[in-house]
Each structure stands twice: as structure tokens, then as C-alpha cells.
Short mmCIF file of C-alpha atoms in Angstrom, two decimals:
data_model
loop_
_atom_site.label_atom_id
_atom_site.label_comp_id
_atom_site.label_asym_id
_atom_site.label_seq_id
_atom_site.Cartn_x
_atom_site.Cartn_y
_atom_site.Cartn_z
CA MET B 23 44.05 -56.38 -71.32
CA GLY B 24 42.84 -52.17 -71.39
CA LYS B 25 39.09 -53.21 -69.13
CA LEU B 26 42.42 -55.43 -67.04
CA ILE B 27 44.93 -51.98 -66.38
CA ALA B 28 41.64 -49.71 -66.07
CA TRP B 29 40.92 -51.87 -63.05
CA LEU B 30 44.45 -51.71 -61.10
CA LEU B 31 43.88 -48.20 -61.29
CA LEU B 32 40.84 -47.91 -59.98
CA VAL B 33 42.13 -49.98 -57.53
CA LEU B 34 44.93 -47.76 -56.76
CA LEU B 35 42.99 -44.78 -56.97
CA ALA B 36 40.52 -46.11 -54.07
CA GLY B 37 43.06 -47.46 -52.10
CA ALA B 38 44.47 -43.67 -52.26
CA ARG B 39 41.61 -42.15 -51.02
CA LEU B 40 41.16 -44.20 -48.45
CA ALA B 41 44.51 -43.81 -47.03
CA ALA B 42 43.88 -40.25 -47.70
CA VAL B 43 41.09 -40.00 -45.83
CA ASP B 44 42.70 -41.45 -42.97
CA ASP B 45 45.56 -39.30 -42.61
CA GLY B 46 43.68 -36.76 -43.25
CA ASN B 47 41.42 -37.65 -39.94
CA ARG B 48 44.89 -38.03 -38.63
CA LYS B 49 46.17 -34.48 -38.53
CA ALA B 50 45.78 -33.01 -35.87
CA GLU B 51 43.88 -28.70 -36.87
CA THR B 52 45.01 -27.67 -32.67
CA PRO B 53 47.91 -28.09 -30.01
CA GLU B 54 45.53 -29.69 -28.80
CA GLU B 55 44.86 -32.07 -30.15
CA ALA B 56 48.85 -32.37 -31.31
CA TYR B 57 49.57 -33.44 -27.57
CA TYR B 58 47.24 -36.27 -28.79
CA PHE B 59 48.88 -36.97 -31.90
CA ASP B 60 51.82 -36.63 -30.39
CA ARG B 61 51.95 -39.59 -27.75
CA GLN B 62 53.69 -42.99 -28.16
CA TYR B 63 51.40 -44.73 -26.22
CA ASP B 64 51.73 -48.94 -25.55
CA LEU B 65 49.97 -51.21 -27.39
CA ALA B 66 51.73 -54.04 -27.13
CA ASP B 67 50.22 -56.77 -25.69
CA ALA B 68 51.35 -58.35 -22.29
CA ASP B 69 52.05 -61.65 -22.21
CA ARG B 70 50.96 -61.96 -17.97
CA PRO B 71 47.79 -61.25 -16.82
CA ALA B 72 48.15 -56.94 -15.34
CA PRO B 73 48.48 -56.01 -11.51
CA GLY B 74 45.75 -54.10 -10.90
CA ARG B 75 44.00 -54.85 -7.85
CA HIS B 76 40.54 -57.28 -8.14
CA PRO B 77 37.76 -57.61 -6.85
CA TRP B 78 37.23 -53.59 -6.86
CA VAL B 79 34.19 -52.72 -8.48
CA ARG B 80 32.27 -53.45 -5.73
CA SER B 81 33.40 -54.36 -2.15
CA ALA B 82 33.50 -56.81 -0.11
CA ALA B 83 30.86 -54.65 2.70
CA GLU B 84 29.03 -53.79 -0.74
CA VAL B 85 28.19 -57.83 -1.14
CA GLU B 86 27.34 -58.33 2.05
CA ARG B 87 25.11 -54.95 2.30
CA ALA B 88 23.11 -56.26 -1.17
CA ARG B 89 22.43 -60.33 -0.26
CA ARG B 90 20.75 -58.61 3.52
CA ASN B 91 18.46 -56.39 1.26
CA ILE B 92 17.26 -59.09 -0.93
CA ALA B 93 16.51 -61.48 1.77
CA ALA B 94 14.68 -58.76 3.94
CA LEU B 95 12.70 -56.33 1.29
CA PRO B 96 10.49 -57.11 -1.35
CA TRP B 97 12.13 -54.73 -3.94
CA ALA B 98 15.53 -56.04 -3.37
CA LYS B 99 13.81 -59.45 -4.19
CA LYS B 100 12.06 -58.31 -6.79
CA TRP B 101 15.08 -56.91 -8.66
CA TYR B 102 17.38 -59.90 -7.46
CA ALA B 103 14.55 -62.60 -9.74
CA GLU B 104 15.13 -60.48 -12.49
CA GLN B 105 19.15 -60.73 -12.02
CA LEU B 106 18.51 -64.36 -11.47
CA ARG B 107 16.80 -64.68 -14.57
CA ALA B 108 18.53 -62.97 -17.03
CA ALA B 109 22.07 -64.66 -15.77
CA ASP B 110 20.25 -68.67 -15.57
CA GLU B 111 19.50 -67.29 -19.64
CA LEU B 112 22.87 -67.22 -20.22
CA ALA B 113 24.37 -70.00 -18.29
CA ALA B 114 22.25 -72.23 -20.12
CA LEU B 115 24.10 -71.48 -23.26
CA THR B 116 26.07 -74.04 -25.15
CA GLU B 117 29.04 -73.30 -26.46
CA GLU B 118 27.67 -72.97 -30.00
CA GLN B 119 24.29 -71.08 -29.09
CA LEU B 120 27.38 -68.56 -27.71
CA ARG B 121 28.77 -69.00 -31.50
CA ASP B 122 25.81 -67.77 -32.65
CA LYS B 123 24.69 -65.14 -31.02
CA ILE B 124 27.89 -64.03 -30.34
CA THR B 125 28.82 -63.69 -34.26
CA ASP B 126 32.43 -64.27 -36.01
CA LEU B 127 30.93 -61.58 -38.52
CA PRO B 128 30.15 -58.18 -37.54
CA GLY B 129 27.09 -57.45 -36.71
CA SER B 130 25.78 -53.62 -39.10
CA ALA B 131 22.90 -50.35 -38.90
CA CYS B 132 19.89 -50.84 -41.75
CA SER B 133 17.25 -49.20 -42.03
CA CYS B 134 14.10 -50.84 -43.97
CA PRO B 135 14.25 -50.85 -47.74
CA VAL B 136 10.82 -50.80 -47.90
CA CYS B 137 9.74 -47.10 -46.20
CA ARG B 138 13.90 -46.69 -45.60
CA GLN B 139 13.49 -45.23 -42.01
CA PRO B 140 16.19 -45.45 -40.52
CA SER B 141 17.62 -48.42 -37.58
CA ASN B 142 16.52 -46.89 -34.45
CA ILE B 143 13.28 -46.36 -36.15
CA ALA B 144 12.21 -49.67 -37.45
CA TRP B 145 13.03 -52.24 -35.38
CA ARG B 146 12.70 -52.70 -31.71
CA GLN B 147 15.03 -54.82 -29.67
CA ASP B 148 12.84 -56.68 -28.02
CA GLN B 149 12.41 -58.22 -31.08
CA VAL B 150 15.76 -59.89 -31.08
CA ASN B 151 14.62 -60.33 -27.86
CA ALA B 152 11.70 -62.19 -27.36
CA GLN B 153 13.41 -65.05 -29.66
CA TRP B 154 16.65 -65.44 -27.77
CA ASP B 155 15.94 -69.48 -27.92
CA LEU B 156 15.50 -69.71 -31.71
CA PRO B 157 18.98 -69.51 -33.54
CA LEU B 158 20.20 -67.46 -35.37
CA SER B 159 18.82 -68.40 -38.58
CA GLU B 160 15.40 -68.59 -37.22
CA VAL B 161 14.75 -65.18 -36.14
CA ARG B 162 12.60 -62.46 -38.03
CA ILE B 163 12.79 -58.88 -37.35
CA THR B 164 9.56 -56.40 -38.49
CA CYS B 165 9.56 -53.29 -39.47
CA GLN B 166 7.95 -50.82 -37.44
CA GLY B 167 6.55 -48.64 -39.99
CA CYS B 168 5.64 -50.38 -42.64
CA LYS B 169 5.47 -53.77 -41.53
CA THR B 170 7.31 -55.83 -43.98
CA VAL B 171 9.30 -58.94 -42.14
CA PHE B 172 13.06 -60.05 -42.75
CA PRO B 173 14.88 -62.11 -44.22
CA ASN B 174 12.57 -61.59 -46.94
CA GLU B 175 12.33 -63.40 -50.64
CA LYS B 176 12.32 -60.11 -52.18
CA PHE B 177 15.10 -58.67 -51.15
CA PRO B 178 18.09 -60.75 -51.43
CA GLU B 179 21.13 -60.81 -49.81
CA ASP B 180 22.69 -61.30 -53.01
CA GLN B 181 25.05 -58.48 -52.80
CA ILE B 182 29.13 -58.81 -51.36
CA PHE B 183 30.60 -56.41 -49.15
CA HIS B 184 34.94 -57.03 -49.19
CA LEU B 185 36.89 -55.46 -46.09
CA THR B 186 40.39 -56.52 -45.06
CA LEU B 187 41.04 -55.25 -41.74
CA SER B 188 44.78 -53.16 -40.62
CA ASN B 189 45.41 -56.77 -39.27
CA GLY B 190 45.60 -58.53 -42.40
CA ARG B 191 42.31 -60.54 -41.93
CA LYS B 192 40.10 -60.16 -44.68
CA LEU B 193 35.88 -60.02 -44.28
CA THR B 194 33.11 -60.68 -47.08
CA MET B 195 29.73 -59.82 -46.04
CA SER B 196 26.26 -59.97 -47.92
CA TYR B 197 23.83 -57.25 -48.66
CA TYR B 198 20.73 -56.23 -50.51
CA ARG B 199 21.17 -53.29 -52.50
CA GLY B 200 18.33 -51.08 -53.17
CA LYS B 201 17.30 -47.24 -52.87
CA ARG B 202 19.27 -44.62 -50.32
CA ASN B 203 17.48 -44.26 -47.60
CA ASN B 204 17.46 -41.11 -45.31
CA LEU B 205 19.82 -41.62 -42.46
CA ASN B 206 23.07 -41.09 -45.53
CA GLU B 207 23.17 -44.96 -45.71
CA GLY B 208 23.53 -45.61 -48.95
CA ASP B 209 22.32 -48.21 -50.79
CA ARG B 210 23.64 -50.98 -48.77
CA TYR B 211 20.81 -52.83 -46.18
CA PHE B 212 22.67 -55.43 -44.53
CA LEU B 213 19.70 -57.37 -42.95
CA SER B 214 21.37 -60.20 -42.16
CA GLY B 215 24.07 -58.60 -40.56
CA LEU B 216 21.12 -56.41 -38.91
CA ILE B 217 19.72 -60.02 -37.38
CA ARG B 218 23.59 -59.78 -35.89
CA ASP B 219 23.89 -56.38 -34.10
CA MET B 220 20.27 -57.57 -32.46
CA ALA B 221 21.24 -60.87 -31.06
CA GLY B 222 24.45 -59.74 -29.93
CA VAL B 223 22.84 -57.33 -27.90
CA SER B 224 20.60 -59.49 -26.29
CA VAL B 225 23.86 -60.64 -24.58
CA LEU B 226 25.95 -57.81 -24.13
CA GLN B 227 22.53 -56.63 -22.14
CA LYS B 228 22.59 -58.85 -19.89
CA LEU B 229 25.93 -58.95 -19.08
CA ALA B 230 26.10 -56.34 -15.74
CA ALA B 231 22.84 -59.51 -14.14
CA LEU B 232 24.79 -61.48 -14.34
CA ALA B 233 27.89 -59.87 -12.95
CA ASP B 234 25.69 -59.51 -10.25
CA VAL B 235 24.48 -63.00 -9.76
CA CYS B 236 27.93 -63.93 -9.56
CA ARG B 237 28.72 -61.81 -6.76
CA ILE B 238 25.65 -62.51 -5.29
CA SER B 239 25.48 -65.88 -5.05
CA GLY B 240 28.32 -67.14 -4.89
CA ASP B 241 27.23 -69.89 -8.32
CA ARG B 242 30.86 -71.50 -9.64
CA ARG B 243 27.67 -71.98 -12.28
CA TYR B 244 26.76 -68.37 -13.15
CA ALA B 245 30.77 -67.35 -13.33
CA GLU B 246 32.01 -70.31 -16.07
CA ALA B 247 29.87 -68.24 -17.79
CA GLY B 248 31.27 -65.24 -17.23
CA ARG B 249 34.34 -66.80 -18.34
CA ARG B 250 32.50 -68.87 -21.71
CA ILE B 251 30.73 -64.83 -23.21
CA LEU B 252 34.16 -63.00 -21.86
CA LEU B 253 36.46 -65.28 -23.85
CA ARG B 254 34.10 -65.73 -26.53
CA TYR B 255 34.24 -62.01 -27.48
CA ALA B 256 37.71 -61.48 -27.09
CA ALA B 257 38.14 -63.95 -29.84
CA VAL B 258 36.02 -62.17 -31.98
CA TYR B 259 36.23 -58.03 -30.67
CA PRO B 260 40.46 -57.82 -32.42
CA GLY B 261 38.41 -59.27 -36.43
CA TYR B 262 35.67 -56.80 -36.00
CA PRO B 263 36.28 -53.46 -38.21
CA LEU B 264 35.69 -50.00 -36.79
CA ARG B 265 32.24 -49.41 -38.02
CA LEU B 266 29.88 -46.39 -38.03
CA ARG B 267 26.21 -47.04 -39.55
CA ASN B 268 26.52 -48.85 -41.89
CA THR B 269 29.41 -48.22 -42.97
CA TYR B 270 33.27 -50.23 -42.39
CA TYR B 271 36.50 -48.68 -41.80
CA PRO B 272 39.85 -51.34 -41.60
CA ARG B 273 41.50 -49.49 -38.85
CA PRO B 274 41.15 -47.00 -35.36
CA GLY B 275 40.79 -43.42 -36.15
CA MET B 276 38.88 -43.15 -39.64
CA HIS B 277 36.58 -41.61 -38.01
CA ASN B 278 35.74 -39.52 -35.13
CA TRP B 279 32.54 -41.56 -33.81
CA ALA B 280 33.64 -45.29 -35.36
CA GLY B 281 33.04 -48.57 -32.87
CA LYS B 282 33.17 -52.14 -32.78
CA LEU B 283 30.45 -53.87 -31.15
CA TYR B 284 27.23 -51.28 -32.46
CA ARG B 285 26.16 -48.58 -34.96
CA TRP B 286 29.29 -45.91 -33.06
CA LYS B 287 30.94 -45.84 -30.38
CA LEU B 288 28.88 -45.57 -27.73
CA GLY B 289 28.11 -49.12 -27.69
CA ASP B 290 32.12 -49.97 -26.35
CA ASN B 291 31.76 -47.77 -24.20
CA ARG B 292 29.27 -48.59 -23.02
CA HIS B 293 30.35 -52.54 -22.96
CA MET B 294 33.68 -52.28 -21.44
CA VAL B 295 32.01 -50.87 -18.78
CA ARG B 296 30.25 -54.37 -18.20
CA PHE B 297 33.28 -56.53 -20.10
CA VAL B 298 35.14 -55.52 -16.69
CA ASP B 299 32.74 -55.91 -14.13
CA LEU B 300 32.33 -59.12 -15.06
CA TYR B 301 35.68 -59.47 -15.21
CA ASP B 302 35.95 -58.37 -11.78
CA ALA B 303 32.69 -61.18 -10.63
CA ILE B 304 34.54 -63.85 -11.46
CA TYR B 305 38.50 -62.93 -11.11
CA HIS B 306 39.05 -64.96 -8.04
CA ALA B 307 35.78 -66.97 -8.46
CA GLY B 308 38.08 -70.14 -9.69
CA VAL B 309 37.67 -70.72 -13.62
CA LEU B 310 39.76 -68.03 -15.09
CA SER B 311 42.97 -69.89 -15.61
CA ASP B 312 46.33 -67.16 -16.83
CA ALA B 313 46.07 -67.56 -20.20
CA ASP B 314 42.69 -66.76 -19.96
CA LYS B 315 43.22 -63.41 -18.35
CA VAL B 316 46.38 -62.84 -20.68
CA ARG B 317 43.81 -62.89 -23.58
CA ILE B 318 40.93 -60.51 -21.93
CA GLU B 319 43.17 -59.00 -20.90
CA ASN B 320 44.65 -57.83 -24.42
CA ASP B 321 41.83 -59.10 -27.02
CA LEU B 322 39.41 -57.10 -25.19
CA PHE B 323 40.82 -54.18 -22.85
CA ARG B 324 44.03 -54.08 -24.42
CA GLU B 325 42.30 -53.29 -27.42
CA TYR B 326 39.93 -51.20 -27.05
CA LYS B 327 42.77 -48.77 -25.38
CA ARG B 328 44.07 -49.35 -29.18
CA LEU B 329 40.74 -48.00 -30.83
CA MET B 330 40.43 -45.05 -27.78
CA VAL B 331 43.71 -43.01 -27.76
CA ALA B 332 43.64 -43.34 -32.49
CA LEU B 333 42.04 -39.40 -32.08
CA PRO B 334 42.25 -36.86 -29.45
CA PRO B 335 38.73 -37.45 -26.51
CA LEU B 336 36.86 -34.79 -27.96
CA ARG B 337 36.54 -36.38 -31.65
CA ASP B 338 34.49 -38.42 -30.27
CA LEU B 339 30.19 -37.02 -30.00
CA SER B 340 30.19 -35.31 -27.01
CA ASN B 341 27.35 -35.64 -25.32
CA SER B 342 28.55 -39.46 -25.04
CA LEU B 343 31.87 -38.68 -24.51
CA SER B 344 31.22 -39.15 -20.38
CA ARG B 345 31.04 -42.72 -21.42
CA GLY B 346 34.02 -43.17 -22.60
CA TYR B 347 35.77 -41.82 -20.20
CA ALA B 348 34.23 -44.19 -17.95
CA ALA B 349 35.66 -47.03 -19.69
CA MET B 350 38.83 -45.71 -19.94
CA ALA B 351 38.87 -45.77 -16.37
CA TRP B 352 37.79 -49.02 -16.35
CA VAL B 353 39.91 -50.19 -18.55
CA GLY B 354 42.48 -48.31 -17.04
CA ARG B 355 42.64 -49.42 -13.47
CA THR B 356 42.00 -53.29 -14.02
CA LEU B 357 44.84 -53.36 -16.03
CA GLY B 358 46.87 -50.99 -14.11
CA ASP B 359 47.80 -49.07 -16.63
CA HIS B 360 48.36 -45.53 -16.10
CA GLU B 361 48.61 -43.99 -19.59
CA MET B 362 44.69 -44.53 -19.77
CA ILE B 363 44.74 -43.20 -16.48
CA ASP B 364 46.23 -40.29 -17.50
CA TRP B 365 43.56 -40.02 -21.19
CA VAL B 366 41.09 -39.82 -18.72
CA VAL B 367 42.77 -37.21 -15.93
CA ASN B 368 45.28 -34.94 -17.96
CA GLY B 369 45.72 -33.33 -20.48
CA PRO B 370 44.36 -30.75 -22.04
CA GLN B 371 41.65 -32.65 -23.73
CA SER B 372 40.78 -34.55 -20.53
CA LEU B 373 37.90 -34.63 -18.52
CA GLN B 374 38.56 -31.66 -17.09
CA GLY B 375 38.82 -30.26 -21.33
CA PHE B 376 34.85 -31.68 -21.94
CA MET B 377 34.21 -30.26 -19.02
CA GLY B 378 35.20 -26.68 -19.64
CA LYS B 379 34.78 -27.61 -23.12
CA TRP B 380 30.92 -28.44 -22.64
CA PHE B 381 29.69 -26.99 -19.98
CA HIS B 382 28.54 -23.97 -19.15
CA ARG B 383 29.92 -22.25 -15.68
CA ASP B 384 27.14 -22.87 -13.82
CA GLY B 385 27.58 -26.70 -14.22
CA PHE B 386 24.48 -27.46 -17.08
CA TRP B 387 25.14 -29.24 -20.61
CA HIS B 388 25.80 -26.71 -23.27
CA GLU B 389 22.51 -27.90 -25.40
CA ASN B 390 20.51 -26.63 -23.34
CA THR B 391 18.51 -29.45 -22.37
CA LEU B 392 17.22 -31.58 -19.00
CA SER B 393 17.31 -35.56 -20.92
CA TYR B 394 20.57 -34.77 -22.55
CA GLN B 395 22.23 -33.27 -19.20
CA ASN B 396 21.16 -36.74 -17.80
CA MET B 397 23.13 -38.75 -21.16
CA ALA B 398 25.67 -36.40 -21.12
CA MET B 399 26.56 -37.09 -17.02
CA GLY B 400 26.11 -41.06 -17.36
CA GLY B 401 29.75 -41.70 -16.78
CA MET B 402 30.53 -39.56 -14.27
CA GLU B 403 30.18 -41.61 -10.98
CA SER B 404 31.63 -44.42 -12.70
CA ILE B 405 34.59 -42.18 -13.21
CA LEU B 406 34.03 -41.83 -9.73
CA LYS B 407 33.91 -44.85 -8.28
CA ALA B 408 37.03 -46.36 -11.18
CA LEU B 409 39.57 -43.99 -10.13
CA GLU B 410 39.31 -42.26 -6.29
CA GLY B 411 41.94 -43.26 -3.84
CA TYR B 412 43.07 -45.39 -7.44
CA SER B 413 47.16 -46.15 -7.32
CA ASP B 414 49.31 -46.51 -10.22
CA PRO B 415 50.85 -50.75 -9.36
CA ALA B 416 54.11 -50.30 -8.25
CA SER B 417 55.35 -51.83 -11.18
CA TYR B 418 54.90 -48.44 -12.75
CA THR B 419 58.40 -46.02 -11.57
CA GLY B 420 57.62 -42.76 -13.72
CA ARG B 421 57.99 -39.44 -12.15
CA ASP B 422 54.07 -38.83 -13.08
CA ARG B 423 53.36 -41.56 -11.29
CA PHE B 424 48.95 -41.55 -9.69
CA ASP B 425 49.06 -42.68 -5.91
CA ASP B 426 45.86 -42.22 -4.17
CA LEU B 427 44.70 -40.33 -7.15
CA ALA B 428 41.14 -37.56 -5.14
CA VAL B 429 40.40 -37.44 -8.99
CA ALA B 430 36.83 -35.38 -7.53
CA GLU B 431 39.32 -32.81 -6.52
CA LYS B 432 40.64 -32.37 -9.70
CA LEU B 433 36.88 -31.86 -11.31
CA PRO B 434 34.85 -29.04 -8.99
CA MET B 435 32.92 -28.42 -11.97
CA LEU B 436 31.20 -32.09 -11.61
CA GLY B 437 29.84 -31.32 -8.55
CA LYS B 438 27.86 -28.37 -9.74
CA ALA B 439 26.64 -30.45 -13.03
CA TYR B 440 25.07 -32.96 -10.11
CA LEU B 441 22.53 -30.56 -9.43
CA SER B 442 22.48 -28.16 -12.25
CA ALA B 443 19.40 -30.21 -12.64
CA VAL B 444 17.32 -29.63 -9.51
CA PRO B 445 16.31 -26.54 -9.57
CA THR B 446 14.12 -27.74 -12.23
CA LEU B 447 12.90 -30.14 -10.57
CA LEU B 448 9.26 -30.84 -10.38
CA PRO B 449 8.01 -31.35 -6.21
CA THR B 450 7.09 -35.04 -8.02
CA GLY B 451 10.99 -35.84 -8.03
CA PHE B 452 10.25 -35.45 -12.66
CA LEU B 453 11.64 -32.73 -14.49
CA PRO B 454 9.64 -30.28 -16.85
CA ALA B 455 8.25 -32.46 -20.47
CA VAL B 456 9.82 -29.66 -21.95
CA ASN B 457 12.92 -29.19 -25.50
CA ASP B 458 13.54 -32.57 -25.49
CA CYS B 459 12.28 -35.14 -22.52
CA VAL B 460 9.31 -36.84 -21.39
CA ALA B 461 7.35 -37.28 -19.16
CA THR B 462 9.23 -39.49 -17.41
CA THR B 463 12.55 -37.78 -17.74
CA ARG B 464 13.98 -37.62 -13.46
CA ILE B 465 16.99 -36.86 -12.20
CA LEU B 466 19.47 -40.15 -12.57
CA GLN B 467 19.41 -41.87 -8.97
CA GLY B 468 23.20 -41.86 -9.30
CA HIS B 469 23.79 -39.05 -9.41
CA LEU B 470 22.79 -37.76 -6.52
CA LEU B 471 24.31 -40.75 -4.70
CA ALA B 472 27.92 -39.61 -6.41
CA ALA B 473 26.56 -36.58 -5.24
CA ARG B 474 25.96 -36.75 -1.89
CA ARG B 475 29.54 -39.22 -1.82
CA TYR B 476 31.92 -37.33 -3.44
CA TYR B 477 30.52 -33.39 -2.99
CA ASP B 478 28.35 -33.02 0.13
CA SER B 479 26.77 -30.13 0.94
CA PRO B 480 23.29 -28.98 3.14
CA GLN B 481 22.26 -28.37 -0.57
CA VAL B 482 22.99 -32.50 -1.53
CA ARG B 483 22.53 -32.99 1.90
CA GLU B 484 18.89 -31.83 0.74
CA ALA B 485 17.83 -32.56 -3.04
CA CYS B 486 18.60 -36.66 -2.08
CA ASP B 487 16.71 -36.27 1.66
CA PHE B 488 13.85 -35.53 -0.71
CA TYR B 489 14.39 -36.93 -4.48
CA LEU B 490 16.14 -40.67 -3.00
CA LYS B 491 12.92 -42.45 -2.40
CA LYS B 492 13.53 -45.81 0.17
CA SER B 493 11.34 -47.74 -2.24
CA PRO B 494 13.56 -47.47 -5.69
CA ALA B 495 12.34 -46.26 -9.42
CA ASP B 496 12.73 -49.18 -11.94
CA GLY B 497 16.35 -49.60 -13.28
CA GLU B 498 17.92 -48.39 -10.86
CA ALA B 499 17.84 -50.67 -7.72
CA ILE B 500 21.40 -51.88 -8.57
CA GLU B 501 22.42 -48.79 -6.53
CA SER B 502 19.29 -49.26 -4.12
CA VAL B 503 20.79 -52.48 -2.74
CA TYR B 504 24.62 -52.36 -2.49
CA THR B 505 24.01 -49.04 -1.07
CA PHE B 506 21.58 -48.35 1.64
CA GLY B 507 20.83 -50.63 4.30
CA THR B 508 17.32 -53.03 5.97
CA THR B 509 16.47 -50.19 7.59
CA ALA B 510 14.74 -48.56 4.81
CA SER B 511 10.79 -49.95 3.93
CA SER B 512 8.97 -50.95 0.74
CA GLY B 513 6.66 -48.05 0.66
CA GLY B 514 7.99 -45.88 -1.60
CA GLU B 515 7.33 -43.18 0.96
CA ARG B 516 9.71 -39.16 1.15
CA LYS B 517 12.83 -39.77 3.77
CA SER B 518 11.46 -36.01 4.40
CA ALA B 519 8.27 -34.15 3.10
CA GLY B 520 10.09 -31.11 3.08
CA VAL B 521 10.40 -29.48 -0.60
CA PRO B 522 14.38 -28.49 -1.34
CA GLU B 523 14.55 -24.97 -0.98
CA MET B 524 16.36 -25.07 -4.59
CA VAL B 525 12.87 -26.57 -5.95
CA ARG B 526 10.64 -23.96 -3.97
CA ASP B 527 11.95 -21.08 -6.16
CA ASP B 528 10.14 -22.81 -9.08
CA ARG B 529 7.39 -20.94 -10.68
CA LEU B 530 4.97 -23.59 -13.08
CA PHE B 531 1.91 -22.15 -13.99
CA PRO B 532 -0.99 -24.33 -14.20
CA GLY B 533 -2.34 -25.53 -17.28
CA PRO B 534 -2.25 -28.29 -19.72
CA GLY B 535 1.43 -28.50 -21.78
CA CYS B 536 1.91 -28.80 -25.19
CA ASP B 537 2.98 -32.01 -26.20
CA GLN B 538 4.29 -32.69 -29.62
CA TRP B 539 5.22 -35.50 -31.41
CA TRP B 540 6.95 -35.88 -34.54
CA ASN B 541 5.42 -39.19 -36.34
CA PRO B 542 8.19 -40.54 -39.08
CA PHE B 543 5.85 -43.48 -40.40
CA SER B 544 2.87 -40.85 -40.75
CA ARG B 545 5.22 -37.45 -41.63
CA THR B 546 2.39 -35.84 -39.54
CA ILE B 547 3.58 -34.38 -36.54
CA SER B 548 1.05 -35.04 -33.58
CA PRO B 549 -0.22 -33.61 -30.44
CA GLU B 550 -0.70 -36.82 -28.88
CA SER B 551 3.00 -38.88 -28.15
CA PRO B 552 3.57 -42.66 -25.98
CA TYR B 553 4.56 -39.81 -23.49
CA SER B 554 1.98 -37.30 -23.31
CA GLY B 555 -0.77 -38.43 -20.80
CA PRO B 556 1.94 -38.46 -17.99
CA ALA B 557 3.30 -34.44 -19.90
CA MET B 558 0.00 -33.03 -19.55
CA SER B 559 -0.80 -34.18 -15.27
CA GLU B 560 2.88 -34.06 -14.19
CA MET B 561 2.79 -30.24 -15.85
CA GLN B 562 -0.50 -28.73 -14.19
CA TYR B 563 1.19 -28.57 -10.93
CA MET B 564 2.42 -25.64 -9.39
CA ALA B 565 5.21 -25.38 -7.62
CA PRO B 566 4.86 -23.89 -3.74
#
């Protein structure tokens, strides 16, 4: 009896501690935060599809331009062939296979229980991608450090983790208990959760391709695949707990960075844009019933809103927050949700507040590194695309309604930020491989295109004309195929031979650069990294 009483007291104390963590994290620390905690958001589900207008992600003119480019240009043909391959893999999934890849149980980050390297170093996503055709029970992963293969009978997942979510769902997951790892993930190793996580990512990575193929091909088969995938995610997303790496939380607001679809909130921010993109692509394809639309909008998009408004925006990790604003903008536009758009563009921690806090006056990112400048700017053009010219639906009659929103005018700092890295560019188009950059780091084509579209000036035109190749780099054709006309050649030459004035002021001394890399497996500093070859040749260039 005494043991039972002691056990009950322990449970009550644990519950009180959990509540204290939640209450403490949701306490306003500044008047700015009080502005968000005091707001009463509409978080109720809807009983009919939202009044948002579709399609809006790609116009009919852009889709027709993409079709012409694919028919005429080799680089566009190559890009489309890659998108078709990914879309065909998704379209071929049976219902059973889809449920096997998008699981009822959440994923998890997981270090290696042998060498204890953290999950972002120990595992490679392409291992799971290469096992696409296998059921989840047969997927194997190999640690990049110690080469141990998992699942492994030496590391049985014989411990049980229980969690009750705020919606009443009870989760039970197995894990292996081992030594504490090197990234403060404790002694719990959710090895099967890791494989679930990577299997889900293998689907999420292909969603943009499926959306593009839906638009360009007009083939109903791809739209039907998009419907099944969106409905599957709508079925599981509300039942996923919040998580940061391998720590789980029963409700939003208990950790500033926790999300549902990845080891932290960045995954939700990225993938929600992909969900909206796919939803917009299939909206008028004749495959969605009104009940389907309501299910997707409530259980994906409004559930994401609940996650994001639980805490003030600037509680999120700074260099990934632009993607949070972007996802809120995309979901808000799709739903015609005034509150979500207002969260992005108004208030003390809106996008303006974010840029005022984390960017220097000249538009450069506060961490003073070009790679993180790119990361922090990663969602900006998506925000402009979603919100420039946005108007609230007619059903919203508040005095603060948005009509033909001029979001670029609200963000003059963004124009500076797009150009702030240009003076550091080499005439080759790459950024110097210093301060957390590698040899392949360069200003992103999407940034230059957004600067040209929303912040046009002689300086912007000069930079764009010089650095935007007529044959786009790998990974950037998605914008080029919709943006550039068929007069572009496939040779890859520059549009202009003149080096921009901002670049001619550079002074880079010739000679090899210093390229050191911390090897996490040998625990040594190596003079050569996977990027060291190109870095040496790039840094030897002296600008004119």
C-alpha cells in the first residue's frame, strides 16, 4: 500500500512539473510577448471549404511558359524528367504502402547507440530513399561513424514510452535504453522512430515534384495521388505530439522550437508550404470533394495554425523563422484567414519586427555568415509570392481587413537584405568559402529573382543580369522553368560580360585558402573536407 501511495505521489508531482513547464513557457517575458499571449485566436474547425481563391501558387501563364520551356530547352527537359520520376513513385503507392510510409506513430531523431553520434551526423537520408520499394519492417540504416546496421538484436527496443496528448490520444512507443549521447538527447534511442521519420521524409521530399507534374501534365492520375497523400497526412497530423529531437510534448507551447513533422519546427514550416502547393495544384482537378477539402483544411492547415500561434513568433529559432512566416502566409492565403496574415505582417514580432531584431542596418544577417544569411532569407520570396496583392475574403468585414496588400512596401529592409551579400560574391558567382560557408555556397537564384520583381533598381538589374545564368544551376530550375522564356539558350553563358560595380570593389588576395573541417568520427581537425578542392580554386581568384 505504501508503495502504491508513493507511486501515485510521483505521478502527481510529475504532472505538476509538466504543467509548470507549460505554464512557465507560456508566460509573457516582455510587453511584445504579452501582445500575442493576450490575443484570442479563432482556432475552431470549419464545416465548409475556405473561401480562398485557387489556383494562386502558379498562374496559368506560368504553367504555359513551363510547358514551352520543357518542350524547347534541354535543361528544362532534364528538370521535368526528374520531377516525373518522383511523381510516378508517389502515384504508384498503394494504400497499404502509403500507410507504411506515413505512419500513425510519430517519428523521432535518434543518435547512434554505439558511437553516440547525433542523428544529423550518424544517418543519411539517401539510405532510406534507396529502399523506397521495401516495407518499413525491412528498411535498414547504417551509422556513418561506426558502420553498425540497425535494427540490431544487440540493441532491443524493449522499453516503453507513454504519452497522453492534449486531444486525449494515448501514444505508446518502444525504444532502446543506452548510454547518454553527445547532443543532450538522453539515454532513449527510438530506433524504429528514426526509420519512421526518414520514411516520412522520403515522401515529403517528393511533394513539390508531384505538384509541378500535376500542373504541367494535367494528368488526373497525379492529382488523385496528391489527394490520397494530403488526406493521409490530415489523418495523422493532429495525433502527432510536439517533439524536439527525441523529446515529446503533449501540447503546443511547451517548447519554443518543437514541431510535429521533423526533429524541430523547421520541418513543419517547410512541409506545410509543400502541402499548400500540392493542395493548390489539385484543387480544381476534380478529385477533391467538399468533405475532402474540409478535412485537409481543418486537420492540416488549421492544426498548423494552432501550433504556430501558441507562442510569440520570435520564440522560434532565428535563422529558420522566415520559413515559419512563409508557411503562415501560404496557409493564411489558402484559408483566407485574416489572423494568420496579420500574424505575419502586423504586430511587434511580425516580419518587420523579425528583420529589425536579427538583421544589421545594411541588411546583413546578425550571425555574420553568408550561409546563414541564405538560410534566414530562405522563406522571404515565398512570403512575397503569397501576400503581395492579397485581399481578405468578402466575408471578413473587420476594419483592419487587407485589400491589395503591398507587403514589399512594408519591408524596405528586405530589399537591402537581398543585395547585402552581392558585394562579397566572386565573379564566378560563388561566395567566399569562409565563416561557415563551403565552396558551393552562393547567393540563391530565387533571392535575385525576388529582388528583381519587388525591389527593382539599376543595382538589382546589374546583379541579376550578371549572375543569373541562362541555364540554371541544379536545384534552381523550378523557378527558371516558370520564369524564363524559351529564348534562353542551354549553353550556360552569362547574360552580361560585365562584372557588377559592387563586385569590382572586392579585394581577394591570390593563393590557397585555409579549409579546416572537424571530423566528428575521428575527433580530429582535418585540413581537407568534402568541399576543400573547389574551395581552394575559388579562393585563388583576384577580382579586377
